Structures are given as structure tokens and as C-alpha cells.
Amino acid sequence: MDKDRKLLIAGNWKMNKTVAEGLDLVQELVREVNQVKEIDIVVCPPFTALSEVSKKIIESNIRLGAQNMSEHTGGAYTGEIAAEMLKEFLVRYVILGHSERRQYQEESDSLISKKALTAHAASIKPIICVGETLEQRESDVTKDVIGSQIRGSLAGLTSEQMLETVIAYEPVWAIGTGKTASSEQAQEVHHFIRTVLSELHGDTIAKQVRIQYGGSVKPGNARELMSQPDIDGALVGGASLDAKNFSEIVLNSI
Ligand code: PGA
């Protein structure tokens, strides 16, 4: 597909896959997508599988991401994982502020912005998730919600850091539900996000930032979504747990 921005397709395994299962998945994935140069491909296993998966993909075109990290750099924070610990496994990306963490761990925009700054300090690229609930969409406040999540979660980032940041627009009502936003609905919000980025960092920066779509992306709808002018990749949950589905999403998006 002909776009200035290189597509980024990331698989968010969530709380799935033992080490052995994760290794099987990436082994097949490496076989299927090894020739792909046009798209950046990332897998985000649970923390427990990062080390082994990292070794398996080290010589491939697949990069490693984590699903979360602490805003702190180290110390007495039981159960937390620091950016430097992720770097040991060559983690290049970290998903921040996924709607499940916003909902179940009550993560706020200001916490997410702190995490983003910590990630950048360690040269890990944050994938910052935003999205409205069904109730918010139906009450016609989608743009208010997205605008405030974007401004809050990106607070304090320099323009240089912005260029190394990925945004994922994931309408909460489309996650794991089988309901995808139509490509027009998604494009409208992606365009809006780019407008907000342009207000924050200017046009030149805004045009270079990658904005992924997430929410029931499947092999069958990937091409149509990726053909939208402001959609620059996908954050894939359910379909990333199966090597065939995930690789088809990648191959159909070229
Ligand atoms: P889904 O999840 O593809 O299963 O809808 C997307 C996500 O939560 O990142």
C-alpha cells in the first residue's frame, strides 16, 4: 500500500500463551512473514515469555514489544517491571494505556504519560492506546473523549519523542467483540487524532506519526482498514494468537 508512513502491525497476546505455546506461534510466524520488508511486525507476549521469544525472533524481521511497564525506573514496587528490564530482552515497543488496563487497573492519562516518558528515556517506543466506549459513542462524545485521552496521555512529550511514539485507536466496543468499526468510522477518528497531534506538535510531526487501528482486526478486514489514508497499521488481539491469522493480516496489508 502506498503511504509515506510504514505500516506497523503488532500482536497483543494479552494474558495468553505459555512459553512453549508462544515459541510454537513465533516459529510458524517467522516462516510465514520472514520475507516481508514493507511492514514493521511486532509481537507482544506476556512478560514470562519475553526472554525465550526474544531469542527465537532475534534474526528475523519480527520485533518484540511488551504489554505494560512501570512509570518508575526501579526500586520498591512489588510486582512491577522496569523499562531497563525489558531492554535486556531487546524489547523495542511497549503498549501503554490499553483499555483493559484503563478499566481494570484504573490507569489514568497522567499515569500513561509518565510511563511514556519513562519508556522514551529507555529508548523503548510506546504504543499509546485510546478509545471510546459504546456509551460514549452513542452519546456523541467520541471526539471529546479521544481528544482528552490524546492530550493527557501525550502530555510532556517533546516533538522528537512524538515521532518515536505510536498511537493505537481502539474503540472499546470493538475489542474482542467481533464488531469492527467500519473503515469510514475508523478513518474519521484517525483523521481527528492527527488534527489533535498537529495542534500539539505541528503539521510536519503529525504527518509522520503512525496511528494504528485495533478492535477485531481479522485477515478479512485488514486490507480495507489499511487502505484508509490515516490508518497506519493494526494492534491485533484475538487474531494474533494464531500464526496463520496474524500472518494473513500482515500479508493482506501489503
Ligand atoms: P481484538 O483486541 O483484536 O481481540 O479485538 C484488540 C486489542 O485489544 O488490542
PDB file of C-alpha atoms and ligand atoms in Angstrom:
ATOM      1  CA  MET A   1       0.000   0.000   0.000  1.00  0.00           C
ATOM      2  CA  ASP A   2       1.246   3.385  -0.951  1.00  0.00           C
ATOM      3  CA  LYS A   3       1.716   5.544   2.124  1.00  0.00           C
ATOM      4  CA  ASP A   4       4.582   7.673   3.402  1.00  0.00           C
ATOM      5  CA  ARG A   5       4.327   6.071   6.813  1.00  0.00           C
ATOM      6  CA  LYS A   6       5.452   2.461   7.131  1.00  0.00           C
ATOM      7  CA  LEU A   7       2.647   0.263   8.472  1.00  0.00           C
ATOM      8  CA  LEU A   8       3.165  -1.240  11.920  1.00  0.00           C
ATOM      9  CA  ILE A   9       1.235  -4.396  12.755  1.00  0.00           C
ATOM     10  CA  ALA A  10       1.522  -5.597  16.343  1.00  0.00           C
ATOM     11  CA  GLY A  11       0.089  -8.670  18.031  1.00  0.00           C
ATOM     12  CA  ASN A  12      -1.105  -8.202  21.594  1.00  0.00           C
ATOM     13  CA  TRP A  13      -1.220 -11.670  23.117  1.00  0.00           C
ATOM     14  CA  LYS A  14      -2.731 -10.317  26.362  1.00  0.00           C
ATOM     15  CA  MET A  15      -2.708 -12.923  29.185  1.00  0.00           C
ATOM     16  CA  ASN A  16      -2.332 -15.884  26.822  1.00  0.00           C
ATOM     17  CA  LYS A  17       0.377 -18.392  25.862  1.00  0.00           C
ATOM     18  CA  THR A  18       2.821 -20.331  27.985  1.00  0.00           C
ATOM     19  CA  VAL A  19       6.458 -20.119  26.902  1.00  0.00           C
ATOM     20  CA  ALA A  20       6.128 -23.341  24.887  1.00  0.00           C
ATOM     21  CA  GLU A  21       2.954 -22.136  23.149  1.00  0.00           C
ATOM     22  CA  GLY A  22       4.491 -18.759  22.428  1.00  0.00           C
ATOM     23  CA  LEU A  23       7.556 -20.378  20.867  1.00  0.00           C
ATOM     24  CA  ASP A  24       5.378 -22.534  18.597  1.00  0.00           C
ATOM     25  CA  LEU A  25       3.495 -19.448  17.493  1.00  0.00           C
ATOM     26  CA  VAL A  26       6.539 -17.349  16.638  1.00  0.00           C
ATOM     27  CA  GLN A  27       8.294 -20.243  14.957  1.00  0.00           C
ATOM     28  CA  GLU A  28       5.432 -20.515  12.472  1.00  0.00           C
ATOM     29  CA  LEU A  29       5.141 -16.759  12.206  1.00  0.00           C
ATOM     30  CA  VAL A  30       8.811 -16.349  11.300  1.00  0.00           C
ATOM     31  CA  ARG A  31       8.297 -18.884   8.492  1.00  0.00           C
ATOM     32  CA  GLU A  32       5.226 -17.084   7.142  1.00  0.00           C
ATOM     33  CA  VAL A  33       6.349 -13.453   7.232  1.00  0.00           C
ATOM     34  CA  ASN A  34      10.113 -13.615   7.007  1.00  0.00           C
ATOM     35  CA  GLN A  35      10.170 -12.074   3.540  1.00  0.00           C
ATOM     36  CA  VAL A  36       8.036  -9.061   4.484  1.00  0.00           C
ATOM     37  CA  LYS A  37      10.022  -5.833   4.343  1.00  0.00           C
ATOM     38  CA  GLU A  38       7.228  -3.357   3.699  1.00  0.00           C
ATOM     39  CA  ILE A  39       5.650  -3.610   7.155  1.00  0.00           C
ATOM     40  CA  ASP A  40       7.051  -3.418  10.688  1.00  0.00           C
ATOM     41  CA  ILE A  41       5.892  -6.528  12.552  1.00  0.00           C
ATOM     42  CA  VAL A  42       5.819  -6.741  16.342  1.00  0.00           C
ATOM     43  CA  VAL A  43       4.710  -9.391  18.824  1.00  0.00           C
ATOM     44  CA  CYS A  44       3.830  -8.525  22.423  1.00  0.00           C
ATOM     45  CA  PRO A  45       3.906 -11.691  24.548  1.00  0.00           C
ATOM     46  CA  PRO A  46       3.290 -11.733  28.310  1.00  0.00           C
ATOM     47  CA  PHE A  47       6.392 -10.843  30.384  1.00  0.00           C
ATOM     48  CA  THR A  48       7.049 -14.503  31.190  1.00  0.00           C
ATOM     49  CA  ALA A  49       7.638 -15.378  27.521  1.00  0.00           C
ATOM     50  CA  LEU A  50       9.721 -12.338  26.517  1.00  0.00           C
ATOM     51  CA  SER A  51      13.107 -13.935  27.106  1.00  0.00           C
ATOM     52  CA  GLU A  52      12.523 -17.094  25.046  1.00  0.00           C
ATOM     53  CA  VAL A  53      10.528 -15.397  22.304  1.00  0.00           C
ATOM     54  CA  SER A  54      13.263 -12.796  22.005  1.00  0.00           C
ATOM     55  CA  LYS A  55      15.859 -15.493  21.276  1.00  0.00           C
ATOM     56  CA  LYS A  56      13.606 -17.096  18.691  1.00  0.00           C
ATOM     57  CA  ILE A  57      12.991 -13.939  16.664  1.00  0.00           C
ATOM     58  CA  ILE A  58      16.383 -12.317  17.048  1.00  0.00           C
ATOM     59  CA  GLU A  59      17.453 -12.984  13.473  1.00  0.00           C
ATOM     60  CA  SER A  60      14.051 -12.353  11.941  1.00  0.00           C
ATOM     61  CA  ASN A  61      12.185  -9.231  10.834  1.00  0.00           C
ATOM     62  CA  ILE A  62       9.842  -9.523  13.849  1.00  0.00           C
ATOM     63  CA  ARG A  63      10.422  -7.122  16.731  1.00  0.00           C
ATOM     64  CA  LEU A  64       9.492  -7.522  20.367  1.00  0.00           C
ATOM     65  CA  GLY A  65       7.009  -5.494  22.389  1.00  0.00           C
ATOM     66  CA  ALA A  66       5.762  -5.651  25.989  1.00  0.00           C
ATOM     67  CA  GLN A  67       2.188  -5.113  27.138  1.00  0.00           C
ATOM     68  CA  ASN A  68       2.893  -2.733  30.006  1.00  0.00           C
ATOM     69  CA  MET A  69       5.686  -1.373  32.204  1.00  0.00           C
ATOM     70  CA  SER A  70       6.177   0.722  35.305  1.00  0.00           C
ATOM     71  CA  GLU A  71       6.449   4.501  35.277  1.00  0.00           C
ATOM     72  CA  HIS A  72       9.314   4.064  37.780  1.00  0.00           C
ATOM     73  CA  THR A  73      12.838   3.146  36.806  1.00  0.00           C
ATOM     74  CA  GLY A  74      13.391   0.706  39.678  1.00  0.00           C
ATOM     75  CA  GLY A  75      13.089   0.185  43.416  1.00  0.00           C
ATOM     76  CA  ALA A  76      10.460  -0.949  45.899  1.00  0.00           C
ATOM     77  CA  TYR A  77       7.489  -1.528  43.577  1.00  0.00           C
ATOM     78  CA  THR A  78       6.462  -5.127  44.144  1.00  0.00           C
ATOM     79  CA  GLY A  79       5.189  -6.861  41.058  1.00  0.00           C
ATOM     80  CA  GLU A  80       6.235  -4.124  38.633  1.00  0.00           C
ATOM     81  CA  ILE A  81       8.593  -4.338  35.647  1.00  0.00           C
ATOM     82  CA  ALA A  82      11.037  -1.546  34.744  1.00  0.00           C
ATOM     83  CA  ALA A  83      11.985  -0.366  31.259  1.00  0.00           C
ATOM     84  CA  GLU A  84      15.624  -1.426  31.709  1.00  0.00           C
ATOM     85  CA  MET A  85      14.461  -4.970  32.500  1.00  0.00           C
ATOM     86  CA  LEU A  86      12.543  -5.047  29.225  1.00  0.00           C
ATOM     87  CA  LYS A  87      15.582  -3.817  27.359  1.00  0.00           C
ATOM     88  CA  GLU A  88      17.503  -6.889  28.484  1.00  0.00           C
ATOM     89  CA  PHE A  89      15.283  -8.859  26.110  1.00  0.00           C
ATOM     90  CA  LEU A  90      15.600  -6.315  23.295  1.00  0.00           C
ATOM     91  CA  VAL A  91      12.065  -5.033  23.749  1.00  0.00           C
ATOM     92  CA  ARG A  92      11.572  -2.162  21.278  1.00  0.00           C
ATOM     93  CA  TYR A  93       7.915  -1.273  21.887  1.00  0.00           C
ATOM     94  CA  VAL A  94       5.586  -1.175  24.867  1.00  0.00           C
ATOM     95  CA  ILE A  95       1.790  -0.998  24.791  1.00  0.00           C
ATOM     96  CA  LEU A  96       0.628   1.649  27.258  1.00  0.00           C
ATOM     97  CA  GLY A  97      -2.854   2.517  28.445  1.00  0.00           C
ATOM     98  CA  HIS A  98      -4.665  -0.373  26.796  1.00  0.00           C
ATOM     99  CA  SER A  99      -8.383  -0.042  27.520  1.00  0.00           C
ATOM    100  CA  GLU A 100      -8.255  -3.194  29.642  1.00  0.00           C
ATOM    101  CA  ARG A 101      -5.662  -1.543  31.882  1.00  0.00           C
ATOM    102  CA  ARG A 102      -7.590   1.718  31.907  1.00  0.00           C
ATOM    103  CA  GLN A 103     -10.644  -0.274  33.001  1.00  0.00           C
ATOM    104  CA  TYR A 104      -9.299  -2.963  35.358  1.00  0.00           C
ATOM    105  CA  GLN A 105      -6.195  -1.228  36.721  1.00  0.00           C
ATOM    106  CA  GLU A 106      -7.764   2.229  36.584  1.00  0.00           C
ATOM    107  CA  GLU A 107      -4.849   3.671  34.646  1.00  0.00           C
ATOM    108  CA  SER A 108      -5.246   7.378  34.049  1.00  0.00           C
ATOM    109  CA  ASP A 109      -3.998   9.566  31.214  1.00  0.00           C
ATOM    110  CA  SER A 110      -1.496  11.179  33.564  1.00  0.00           C
ATOM    111  CA  LEU A 111      -0.076   7.794  34.628  1.00  0.00           C
ATOM    112  CA  ILE A 112       0.152   6.774  30.968  1.00  0.00           C
ATOM    113  CA  SER A 113       2.063   9.946  30.110  1.00  0.00           C
ATOM    114  CA  LYS A 114       4.538   9.229  32.931  1.00  0.00           C
ATOM    115  CA  LYS A 115       5.026   5.715  31.599  1.00  0.00           C
ATOM    116  CA  ALA A 116       5.518   7.082  28.082  1.00  0.00           C
ATOM    117  CA  LEU A 117       8.267   9.430  29.295  1.00  0.00           C
ATOM    118  CA  THR A 118       9.944   6.556  31.159  1.00  0.00           C
ATOM    119  CA  ALA A 119       9.761   4.379  28.035  1.00  0.00           C
ATOM    120  CA  HIS A 120      11.341   7.105  25.892  1.00  0.00           C
ATOM    121  CA  ALA A 121      14.124   7.603  28.429  1.00  0.00           C
ATOM    122  CA  ALA A 122      14.993   3.936  27.834  1.00  0.00           C
ATOM    123  CA  SER A 123      14.568   4.248  24.048  1.00  0.00           C
ATOM    124  CA  ILE A 124      11.514   1.985  24.021  1.00  0.00           C
ATOM    125  CA  LYS A 125       8.748   3.196  21.711  1.00  0.00           C
ATOM    126  CA  PRO A 126       5.370   3.484  23.421  1.00  0.00           C
ATOM    127  CA  ILE A 127       2.194   2.368  21.656  1.00  0.00           C
ATOM    128  CA  ILE A 128      -0.372   4.546  23.398  1.00  0.00           C
ATOM    129  CA  CYS A 129      -3.951   3.278  23.262  1.00  0.00           C
ATOM    130  CA  VAL A 130      -7.050   5.464  23.193  1.00  0.00           C
ATOM    131  CA  GLY A 131     -10.667   4.644  22.518  1.00  0.00           C
ATOM    132  CA  GLU A 132     -14.256   5.422  23.398  1.00  0.00           C
ATOM    133  CA  THR A 133     -16.838   3.093  24.957  1.00  0.00           C
ATOM    134  CA  LEU A 134     -20.109   2.249  23.224  1.00  0.00           C
ATOM    135  CA  GLU A 135     -21.974   4.524  25.617  1.00  0.00           C
ATOM    136  CA  GLN A 136     -19.668   7.430  24.773  1.00  0.00           C
ATOM    137  CA  ARG A 137     -20.048   6.819  21.033  1.00  0.00           C
ATOM    138  CA  GLU A 138     -23.813   6.687  21.356  1.00  0.00           C
ATOM    139  CA  SER A 139     -23.882   9.910  23.334  1.00  0.00           C
ATOM    140  CA  ASP A 140     -21.838  11.541  20.588  1.00  0.00           C
ATOM    141  CA  VAL A 141     -18.832  12.426  22.726  1.00  0.00           C
ATOM    142  CA  THR A 142     -16.265  10.258  20.887  1.00  0.00           C
ATOM    143  CA  LYS A 143     -14.100  13.198  19.792  1.00  0.00           C
ATOM    144  CA  ASP A 144     -14.182  14.823  23.244  1.00  0.00           C
ATOM    145  CA  VAL A 145     -13.085  11.553  24.844  1.00  0.00           C
ATOM    146  CA  ILE A 146     -10.365  10.799  22.290  1.00  0.00           C
ATOM    147  CA  GLY A 147      -9.114  14.398  22.301  1.00  0.00           C
ATOM    148  CA  SER A 148      -8.722  14.431  26.048  1.00  0.00           C
ATOM    149  CA  GLN A 149      -7.092  10.972  26.154  1.00  0.00           C
ATOM    150  CA  ILE A 150      -4.604  12.059  23.482  1.00  0.00           C
ATOM    151  CA  ARG A 151      -3.740  15.356  25.177  1.00  0.00           C
ATOM    152  CA  GLY A 152      -3.493  13.729  28.628  1.00  0.00           C
ATOM    153  CA  SER A 153      -1.534  10.632  27.626  1.00  0.00           C
ATOM    154  CA  LEU A 154       0.940  12.557  25.485  1.00  0.00           C
ATOM    155  CA  ALA A 155       1.478  15.371  27.988  1.00  0.00           C
ATOM    156  CA  GLY A 156       5.109  16.383  28.318  1.00  0.00           C
ATOM    157  CA  LEU A 157       6.400  14.554  25.225  1.00  0.00           C
ATOM    158  CA  THR A 158       8.793  16.516  23.054  1.00  0.00           C
ATOM    159  CA  SER A 159       8.249  16.563  19.296  1.00  0.00           C
ATOM    160  CA  GLU A 160      11.260  14.305  18.930  1.00  0.00           C
ATOM    161  CA  GLN A 161       9.665  11.798  21.301  1.00  0.00           C
ATOM    162  CA  MET A 162       6.355  12.163  19.493  1.00  0.00           C
ATOM    163  CA  LEU A 163       7.985  10.900  16.309  1.00  0.00           C
ATOM    164  CA  GLU A 164       9.016   7.753  18.163  1.00  0.00           C
ATOM    165  CA  THR A 165       5.537   7.232  19.610  1.00  0.00           C
ATOM    166  CA  VAL A 166       2.762   5.143  18.088  1.00  0.00           C
ATOM    167  CA  ILE A 167      -0.927   5.783  18.759  1.00  0.00           C
ATOM    168  CA  ALA A 168      -3.450   2.938  18.711  1.00  0.00           C
ATOM    169  CA  TYR A 169      -7.085   3.892  18.237  1.00  0.00           C
ATOM    170  CA  GLU A 170      -9.115   1.070  19.715  1.00  0.00           C
ATOM    171  CA  PRO A 171     -12.832   1.667  20.145  1.00  0.00           C
ATOM    172  CA  VAL A 172     -13.612  -0.257  23.336  1.00  0.00           C
ATOM    173  CA  TRP A 173     -16.838  -1.606  21.847  1.00  0.00           C
ATOM    174  CA  ALA A 174     -14.871  -3.271  19.031  1.00  0.00           C
ATOM    175  CA  ILE A 175     -12.293  -5.070  21.196  1.00  0.00           C
ATOM    176  CA  GLY A 176     -12.793  -8.824  21.334  1.00  0.00           C
ATOM    177  CA  THR A 177     -16.422  -8.419  20.312  1.00  0.00           C
ATOM    178  CA  GLY A 178     -16.200  -9.266  16.638  1.00  0.00           C
ATOM    179  CA  LYS A 179     -17.582  -5.780  15.900  1.00  0.00           C
ATOM    180  CA  THR A 180     -15.119  -3.786  13.851  1.00  0.00           C
ATOM    181  CA  ALA A 181     -15.507  -0.080  13.361  1.00  0.00           C
ATOM    182  CA  SER A 182     -16.303   0.459   9.693  1.00  0.00           C
ATOM    183  CA  SER A 183     -13.309   1.742   7.798  1.00  0.00           C
ATOM    184  CA  GLU A 184     -15.054   5.125   7.472  1.00  0.00           C
ATOM    185  CA  GLN A 185     -15.743   5.321  11.223  1.00  0.00           C
ATOM    186  CA  ALA A 186     -12.131   4.422  11.954  1.00  0.00           C
ATOM    187  CA  GLN A 187     -10.717   6.826   9.356  1.00  0.00           C
ATOM    188  CA  GLU A 188     -12.792   9.682  10.784  1.00  0.00           C
ATOM    189  CA  VAL A 189     -11.313   9.217  14.260  1.00  0.00           C
ATOM    190  CA  HIS A 190      -7.781   8.650  12.925  1.00  0.00           C
ATOM    191  CA  HIS A 191      -8.020  11.887  10.991  1.00  0.00           C
ATOM    192  CA  PHE A 192      -9.257  13.650  14.103  1.00  0.00           C
ATOM    193  CA  ILE A 193      -6.321  12.264  16.123  1.00  0.00           C
ATOM    194  CA  ARG A 194      -3.918  13.604  13.501  1.00  0.00           C
ATOM    195  CA  THR A 195      -5.561  17.017  13.781  1.00  0.00           C
ATOM    196  CA  VAL A 196      -5.003  16.996  17.544  1.00  0.00           C
ATOM    197  CA  LEU A 197      -1.369  15.902  17.025  1.00  0.00           C
ATOM    198  CA  SER A 198      -0.949  18.760  14.624  1.00  0.00           C
ATOM    199  CA  GLU A 199      -2.277  21.240  17.206  1.00  0.00           C
ATOM    200  CA  LEU A 200       0.185  19.818  19.742  1.00  0.00           C
ATOM    201  CA  HIS A 201       3.293  19.395  17.602  1.00  0.00           C
ATOM    202  CA  GLY A 202       2.633  20.976  14.210  1.00  0.00           C
ATOM    203  CA  ASP A 203       1.738  19.545  10.830  1.00  0.00           C
ATOM    204  CA  THR A 204       5.111  18.104   9.875  1.00  0.00           C
ATOM    205  CA  ILE A 205       5.334  15.974  13.008  1.00  0.00           C
ATOM    206  CA  ALA A 206       1.644  14.970  12.901  1.00  0.00           C
ATOM    207  CA  LYS A 207       2.038  13.667   9.356  1.00  0.00           C
ATOM    208  CA  GLN A 208       4.822  11.302  10.427  1.00  0.00           C
ATOM    209  CA  VAL A 209       3.212   9.709  13.488  1.00  0.00           C
ATOM    210  CA  ARG A 210       1.823   6.231  12.987  1.00  0.00           C
ATOM    211  CA  ILE A 211      -1.744   5.641  14.138  1.00  0.00           C
ATOM    212  CA  GLN A 212      -2.822   2.003  14.383  1.00  0.00           C
ATOM    213  CA  TYR A 213      -6.364   0.726  14.445  1.00  0.00           C
ATOM    214  CA  GLY A 214      -7.343  -2.024  16.894  1.00  0.00           C
ATOM    215  CA  GLY A 215     -10.565  -3.899  17.558  1.00  0.00           C
ATOM    216  CA  SER A 216     -11.467  -7.227  15.910  1.00  0.00           C
ATOM    217  CA  VAL A 217      -8.945  -6.877  13.092  1.00  0.00           C
ATOM    218  CA  LYS A 218      -9.020 -10.091  11.055  1.00  0.00           C
ATOM    219  CA  PRO A 219      -7.496 -11.332   7.780  1.00  0.00           C
ATOM    220  CA  GLY A 220     -10.777 -10.440   6.065  1.00  0.00           C
ATOM    221  CA  ASN A 221     -10.987  -6.771   7.086  1.00  0.00           C
ATOM    222  CA  ALA A 222      -7.297  -5.810   7.293  1.00  0.00           C
ATOM    223  CA  ARG A 223      -6.842  -4.660   3.708  1.00  0.00           C
ATOM    224  CA  GLU A 224      -9.891  -2.386   3.738  1.00  0.00           C
ATOM    225  CA  LEU A 225      -8.857  -0.794   7.050  1.00  0.00           C
ATOM    226  CA  MET A 226      -5.226  -0.332   5.978  1.00  0.00           C
ATOM    227  CA  SER A 227      -6.275   1.336   2.742  1.00  0.00           C
ATOM    228  CA  GLN A 228      -7.647   4.318   4.686  1.00  0.00           C
ATOM    229  CA  PRO A 229      -5.398   7.374   4.412  1.00  0.00           C
ATOM    230  CA  ASP A 230      -4.817   7.832   8.168  1.00  0.00           C
ATOM    231  CA  ILE A 231      -4.663   4.181   9.273  1.00  0.00           C
ATOM    232  CA  ASP A 232      -1.041   3.110   9.592  1.00  0.00           C
ATOM    233  CA  GLY A 233      -1.243  -0.389  10.961  1.00  0.00           C
ATOM    234  CA  ALA A 234      -3.098  -2.558  13.425  1.00  0.00           C
ATOM    235  CA  LEU A 235      -2.966  -3.650  17.032  1.00  0.00           C
ATOM    236  CA  VAL A 236      -4.339  -7.169  16.904  1.00  0.00           C
ATOM    237  CA  GLY A 237      -5.599  -9.120  19.918  1.00  0.00           C
ATOM    238  CA  GLY A 238      -7.520 -12.362  19.333  1.00  0.00           C
ATOM    239  CA  ALA A 239      -6.324 -12.947  15.776  1.00  0.00           C
ATOM    240  CA  SER A 240      -2.673 -12.584  16.830  1.00  0.00           C
ATOM    241  CA  LEU A 241      -2.892 -15.800  18.889  1.00  0.00           C
ATOM    242  CA  ASP A 242      -2.947 -17.850  15.723  1.00  0.00           C
ATOM    243  CA  ALA A 243       0.090 -17.712  13.428  1.00  0.00           C
ATOM    244  CA  LYS A 244      -1.938 -18.228  10.283  1.00  0.00           C
ATOM    245  CA  ASN A 245      -4.439 -15.471  11.075  1.00  0.00           C
ATOM    246  CA  PHE A 246      -1.776 -12.996  12.157  1.00  0.00           C
ATOM    247  CA  SER A 247       0.445 -13.649   9.156  1.00  0.00           C
ATOM    248  CA  GLU A 248      -2.534 -13.319   6.809  1.00  0.00           C
ATOM    249  CA  ILE A 249      -3.332  -9.940   8.356  1.00  0.00           C
ATOM    250  CA  VAL A 250       0.242  -8.896   7.620  1.00  0.00           C
ATOM    251  CA  LEU A 251       0.309 -10.321   4.096  1.00  0.00           C
ATOM    252  CA  ASN A 252      -3.119  -8.881   3.210  1.00  0.00           C
ATOM    253  CA  SER A 253      -1.966  -5.436   4.312  1.00  0.00           C
ATOM    254  CA  ILE A 254       0.988  -5.158   1.920  1.00  0.00           C
TER     255      ILE A 254
HETATM  256  P1  PGA B   1      -9.065  -7.811  19.452  1.00  0.00           P
HETATM  257  O1  PGA B   1      -8.215  -6.973  20.528  1.00  0.00           O
HETATM  258  O2  PGA B   1      -8.272  -7.844  18.182  1.00  0.00           O
HETATM  259  O3  PGA B   1      -9.207  -9.167  20.074  1.00  0.00           O
HETATM  260  O4  PGA B   1     -10.374  -7.114  19.296  1.00  0.00           O
HETATM  261  C1  PGA B   1      -7.523  -5.821  20.149  1.00  0.00           C
HETATM  262  C2  PGA B   1      -6.771  -5.266  21.343  1.00  0.00           C
HETATM  263  O5  PGA B   1      -7.292  -5.300  22.451  1.00  0.00           O
HETATM  264  O6  PGA B   1      -5.624  -4.769  21.197  1.00  0.00           O
END
